[in-house]
Amino acid sequence: MDVPIQTPEVAVVAEDPLVRSALISMLSTQHMLAEPGSPDTAAEVLVWDLGADAHTAQERIADVEASEIDVVALVPSASVAAPAIAAGARALLPRETTGAALAAAVRAVRAGLVVVDPSFASSLIPTRERVPLAEELTAREQEVLQQLSQGISNKEIAAKMHISDHTVKFHVNAILSKLGVTSRTEAVVQAARRGLVIL
């Protein structure tokens, strides 16, 4: 007897109804339940086709990030990759992605991972620039940064490092300041560019 596959609740956002239907169908063939949604959905994962002109949607991704919904963004080109990640997307795939790749990305972000299609990697991390920071990270901040790159929450970091939530927040704020960024996602991308972490 087959055991039912437990999958995350997925909402699909796409302005084109044909694209939306196609994405839902693709996920269905991968044994993943998905339904039409909106950026303010209560779903665990938002699969968002940003369309041919993605810049307006990127502004809205930042609002979704605040609600702790994981966004899998389907982007039209590598030029949109960095802004989408900076806005808070947890996964980047090309719009012409396969059902298997899409389902794998959904499962990965729910496991706390950041997913970037290889075709976009060079636009995000062209080289491992070992440019010194204006103020170097302390050993403790580097340890917190490594935990951030794994996509875990402050509370989980605190438990793993045996420090308080307040101390983790203090370290995260210091990391953001030293890297010159404003979000955890941007910190991970910037740290990867500088060779401080390996995704």
mmCIF file of C-alpha atoms in Angstrom:
data_model
loop_
_atom_site.group_PDB
_atom_site.id
_atom_site.type_symbol
_atom_site.label_atom_id
_atom_site.label_comp_id
_atom_site.label_asym_id
_atom_site.label_seq_id
_atom_site.Cartn_x
_atom_site.Cartn_y
_atom_site.Cartn_z
ATOM 1 C CA MET A 1 0.000 0.000 0.000
ATOM 2 C CA ASP A 2 1.394 3.377 -1.043
ATOM 3 C CA VAL A 3 2.067 5.862 1.726
ATOM 4 C CA PRO A 4 0.608 9.310 0.915
ATOM 5 C CA ILE A 5 3.313 11.828 0.085
ATOM 6 C CA GLN A 6 3.293 14.720 2.516
ATOM 7 C CA THR A 7 3.917 17.898 0.571
ATOM 8 C CA PRO A 8 3.843 21.581 1.440
ATOM 9 C CA GLU A 9 0.858 23.728 0.627
ATOM 10 C CA VAL A 10 1.679 25.566 -2.596
ATOM 11 C CA ALA A 11 0.004 28.590 -4.133
ATOM 12 C CA VAL A 12 0.755 29.594 -7.709
ATOM 13 C CA VAL A 13 0.788 33.234 -8.788
ATOM 14 C CA ALA A 14 0.928 34.185 -12.473
ATOM 15 C CA GLU A 15 -0.770 36.994 -14.339
ATOM 16 C CA ASP A 16 -1.291 34.780 -17.382
ATOM 17 C CA PRO A 17 -4.031 32.225 -16.547
ATOM 18 C CA LEU A 18 -2.564 29.739 -19.032
ATOM 19 C CA VAL A 19 0.825 29.907 -17.329
ATOM 20 C CA ARG A 20 -0.833 29.539 -13.928
ATOM 21 C CA SER A 21 -2.747 26.438 -15.060
ATOM 22 C CA ALA A 22 0.386 24.953 -16.605
ATOM 23 C CA LEU A 23 2.371 25.407 -13.395
ATOM 24 C CA ILE A 24 -0.374 23.820 -11.281
ATOM 25 C CA SER A 25 -0.485 20.891 -13.716
ATOM 26 C CA MET A 26 3.309 20.499 -13.604
ATOM 27 C CA LEU A 27 3.267 20.337 -9.816
ATOM 28 C CA SER A 28 0.381 17.896 -9.878
ATOM 29 C CA THR A 29 2.387 15.471 -12.032
ATOM 30 C CA GLN A 30 5.042 15.605 -9.302
ATOM 31 C CA HIS A 31 2.493 14.552 -6.628
ATOM 32 C CA MET A 32 2.335 18.054 -5.217
ATOM 33 C CA LEU A 33 -0.959 19.778 -4.464
ATOM 34 C CA ALA A 34 -1.074 23.346 -5.759
ATOM 35 C CA GLU A 35 -3.810 25.896 -6.325
ATOM 36 C CA PRO A 36 -4.135 29.439 -7.667
ATOM 37 C CA GLY A 37 -3.072 32.006 -5.106
ATOM 38 C CA SER A 38 -2.048 35.587 -4.505
ATOM 39 C CA PRO A 39 0.916 37.301 -2.843
ATOM 40 C CA ASP A 40 -1.043 37.546 0.433
ATOM 41 C CA THR A 41 -1.830 33.825 0.519
ATOM 42 C CA ALA A 42 -1.578 31.715 3.651
ATOM 43 C CA ALA A 43 0.248 28.966 1.748
ATOM 44 C CA GLU A 44 3.645 27.718 2.881
ATOM 45 C CA VAL A 45 5.262 28.192 -0.522
ATOM 46 C CA LEU A 46 4.478 30.688 -3.260
ATOM 47 C CA VAL A 47 5.458 29.713 -6.806
ATOM 48 C CA TRP A 48 5.531 33.059 -8.571
ATOM 49 C CA ASP A 49 5.909 33.520 -12.320
ATOM 50 C CA LEU A 50 7.282 37.042 -12.550
ATOM 51 C CA GLY A 51 6.366 37.315 -16.215
ATOM 52 C CA ALA A 52 8.337 38.848 -19.048
ATOM 53 C CA ASP A 53 8.731 42.169 -17.208
ATOM 54 C CA ALA A 54 9.571 41.224 -13.644
ATOM 55 C CA HIS A 55 10.578 44.546 -12.086
ATOM 56 C CA THR A 56 7.180 45.488 -10.651
ATOM 57 C CA ALA A 57 6.711 42.045 -9.131
ATOM 58 C CA GLN A 58 10.110 42.240 -7.409
ATOM 59 C CA GLU A 59 8.855 45.108 -5.267
ATOM 60 C CA ARG A 60 5.967 42.927 -4.134
ATOM 61 C CA ILE A 61 8.235 39.981 -3.280
ATOM 62 C CA ALA A 62 9.776 42.090 -0.519
ATOM 63 C CA ASP A 63 6.337 42.384 1.112
ATOM 64 C CA VAL A 64 5.842 38.615 0.888
ATOM 65 C CA GLU A 65 9.208 37.966 2.558
ATOM 66 C CA ALA A 66 8.000 39.786 5.661
ATOM 67 C CA SER A 67 5.160 37.274 6.027
ATOM 68 C CA GLU A 68 7.650 34.364 6.083
ATOM 69 C CA ILE A 69 6.231 32.654 2.994
ATOM 70 C CA ASP A 70 8.936 31.016 0.886
ATOM 71 C CA VAL A 71 8.926 32.352 -2.673
ATOM 72 C CA VAL A 72 10.029 30.254 -5.647
ATOM 73 C CA ALA A 73 10.437 32.841 -8.403
ATOM 74 C CA LEU A 74 10.306 32.013 -12.098
ATOM 75 C CA VAL A 75 12.291 34.720 -13.852
ATOM 76 C CA PRO A 76 12.700 35.582 -17.535
ATOM 77 C CA SER A 77 16.446 36.237 -17.606
ATOM 78 C CA ALA A 78 19.643 36.338 -15.603
ATOM 79 C CA SER A 79 19.389 40.138 -15.377
ATOM 80 C CA VAL A 80 16.405 39.730 -13.056
ATOM 81 C CA ALA A 81 18.062 37.108 -10.833
ATOM 82 C CA ALA A 82 19.952 39.353 -8.409
ATOM 83 C CA PRO A 83 17.062 41.805 -7.845
ATOM 84 C CA ALA A 84 14.673 38.888 -7.213
ATOM 85 C CA ILE A 85 17.020 37.340 -4.647
ATOM 86 C CA ALA A 86 17.587 40.747 -3.048
ATOM 87 C CA ALA A 87 13.804 41.207 -2.816
ATOM 88 C CA GLY A 88 13.551 37.978 -0.830
ATOM 89 C CA ALA A 89 12.976 35.088 -3.249
ATOM 90 C CA ARG A 90 14.294 31.802 -1.841
ATOM 91 C CA ALA A 91 14.557 30.057 -5.208
ATOM 92 C CA LEU A 92 15.226 31.206 -8.761
ATOM 93 C CA LEU A 93 14.278 29.132 -11.779
ATOM 94 C CA PRO A 94 13.880 30.023 -15.454
ATOM 95 C CA ARG A 95 10.291 30.430 -16.645
ATOM 96 C CA GLU A 96 10.733 27.411 -18.919
ATOM 97 C CA THR A 97 11.671 25.117 -16.019
ATOM 98 C CA THR A 98 10.539 21.485 -15.791
ATOM 99 C CA GLY A 99 7.989 20.074 -13.366
ATOM 100 C CA ALA A 100 10.652 18.001 -11.626
ATOM 101 C CA ALA A 101 12.919 21.021 -11.100
ATOM 102 C CA LEU A 102 10.010 23.120 -9.851
ATOM 103 C CA ALA A 103 8.879 20.496 -7.352
ATOM 104 C CA ALA A 104 12.455 19.982 -6.168
ATOM 105 C CA ALA A 105 12.834 23.730 -5.600
ATOM 106 C CA VAL A 106 9.602 23.854 -3.573
ATOM 107 C CA ARG A 107 10.764 21.004 -1.352
ATOM 108 C CA ALA A 108 14.233 22.520 -0.990
ATOM 109 C CA VAL A 109 13.055 25.933 0.184
ATOM 110 C CA ARG A 110 10.799 24.285 2.743
ATOM 111 C CA ALA A 111 13.898 22.484 4.017
ATOM 112 C CA GLY A 112 15.568 25.868 4.514
ATOM 113 C CA LEU A 113 17.725 25.886 1.381
ATOM 114 C CA VAL A 114 18.281 28.587 -1.202
ATOM 115 C CA VAL A 115 17.928 27.336 -4.792
ATOM 116 C CA VAL A 116 19.490 29.012 -7.825
ATOM 117 C CA ASP A 117 19.356 27.523 -11.311
ATOM 118 C CA PRO A 118 22.896 27.110 -12.714
ATOM 119 C CA SER A 119 22.085 29.454 -15.601
ATOM 120 C CA PHE A 120 21.677 32.311 -13.101
ATOM 121 C CA ALA A 121 24.612 31.485 -10.834
ATOM 122 C CA SER A 122 27.212 33.508 -12.730
ATOM 123 C CA SER A 123 25.074 36.656 -12.580
ATOM 124 C CA LEU A 124 24.789 36.307 -8.811
ATOM 125 C CA ILE A 125 28.306 35.158 -8.016
ATOM 126 C CA PRO A 126 30.555 36.041 -10.950
ATOM 127 C CA THR A 127 33.734 35.569 -8.946
ATOM 128 C CA ARG A 128 34.693 34.959 -5.363
ATOM 129 C CA GLU A 129 35.772 38.504 -4.681
ATOM 130 C CA ARG A 130 37.922 38.451 -1.612
ATOM 131 C CA VAL A 131 37.593 42.188 -1.163
ATOM 132 C CA PRO A 132 38.239 43.134 2.456
ATOM 133 C CA LEU A 133 35.319 44.595 4.362
ATOM 134 C CA ALA A 134 35.554 48.052 5.871
ATOM 135 C CA GLU A 135 35.180 46.266 9.196
ATOM 136 C CA GLU A 136 35.938 42.549 9.344
ATOM 137 C CA LEU A 137 33.425 40.087 10.791
ATOM 138 C CA THR A 138 34.265 38.647 14.171
ATOM 139 C CA ALA A 139 34.623 34.879 14.549
ATOM 140 C CA ARG A 140 31.194 34.763 16.198
ATOM 141 C CA GLU A 141 29.626 36.794 13.392
ATOM 142 C CA GLN A 142 31.171 34.466 10.818
ATOM 143 C CA GLU A 143 29.646 31.527 12.674
ATOM 144 C CA VAL A 144 26.214 33.198 12.673
ATOM 145 C CA LEU A 145 26.624 34.056 8.972
ATOM 146 C CA GLN A 146 27.292 30.395 8.150
ATOM 147 C CA GLN A 147 24.067 29.492 9.954
ATOM 148 C CA LEU A 148 22.206 32.213 8.021
ATOM 149 C CA SER A 149 23.383 30.672 4.753
ATOM 150 C CA GLN A 150 21.542 27.495 5.736
ATOM 151 C CA GLY A 151 18.286 29.452 5.894
ATOM 152 C CA ILE A 152 17.494 28.815 9.550
ATOM 153 C CA SER A 153 15.718 31.207 11.893
ATOM 154 C CA ASN A 154 17.264 33.286 14.681
ATOM 155 C CA LYS A 155 15.642 31.018 17.263
ATOM 156 C CA GLU A 156 17.208 27.932 15.662
ATOM 157 C CA ILE A 157 20.585 29.650 15.456
ATOM 158 C CA ALA A 158 20.334 30.554 19.135
ATOM 159 C CA ALA A 159 19.607 26.941 20.066
ATOM 160 C CA LYS A 160 22.458 25.557 17.946
ATOM 161 C CA MET A 161 24.979 28.087 19.225
ATOM 162 C CA HIS A 162 23.717 28.065 22.834
ATOM 163 C CA ILE A 163 23.178 31.810 22.920
ATOM 164 C CA SER A 164 20.080 33.969 23.387
ATOM 165 C CA ASP A 165 17.742 35.114 20.608
ATOM 166 C CA HIS A 166 18.708 38.687 21.503
ATOM 167 C CA THR A 167 22.406 37.923 20.993
ATOM 168 C CA VAL A 168 21.695 36.332 17.607
ATOM 169 C CA LYS A 169 19.705 39.400 16.546
ATOM 170 C CA PHE A 170 22.608 41.603 17.643
ATOM 171 C CA HIS A 171 25.070 39.550 15.545
ATOM 172 C CA VAL A 172 22.724 39.524 12.517
ATOM 173 C CA ASN A 173 22.358 43.316 12.645
ATOM 174 C CA ALA A 174 26.145 43.681 12.857
ATOM 175 C CA ILE A 175 26.577 41.352 9.851
ATOM 176 C CA LEU A 176 24.052 43.315 7.781
ATOM 177 C CA SER A 177 25.791 46.572 8.663
ATOM 178 C CA LYS A 178 29.290 45.309 7.856
ATOM 179 C CA LEU A 179 28.187 43.778 4.546
ATOM 180 C CA GLY A 180 26.222 46.914 3.634
ATOM 181 C CA VAL A 181 22.910 45.094 3.097
ATOM 182 C CA THR A 182 19.414 45.280 4.566
ATOM 183 C CA SER A 183 18.135 41.666 4.566
ATOM 184 C CA ARG A 184 19.301 38.196 5.525
ATOM 185 C CA THR A 185 19.007 37.033 1.896
ATOM 186 C CA GLU A 186 21.174 39.905 0.645
ATOM 187 C CA ALA A 187 23.709 39.109 3.365
ATOM 188 C CA VAL A 188 24.022 35.509 2.156
ATOM 189 C CA VAL A 189 24.388 36.573 -1.488
ATOM 190 C CA GLN A 190 26.978 39.236 -0.607
ATOM 191 C CA ALA A 191 28.862 36.819 1.646
ATOM 192 C CA ALA A 192 28.939 34.211 -1.129
ATOM 193 C CA ARG A 193 30.310 36.794 -3.563
ATOM 194 C CA ARG A 194 33.070 37.601 -1.111
ATOM 195 C CA GLY A 195 33.851 33.949 -0.507
ATOM 196 C CA LEU A 196 32.759 34.128 3.142
ATOM 197 C CA VAL A 197 30.294 31.259 2.729
ATOM 198 C CA ILE A 198 29.707 28.549 0.141
ATOM 199 C CA LEU A 199 26.055 27.905 -0.762
#
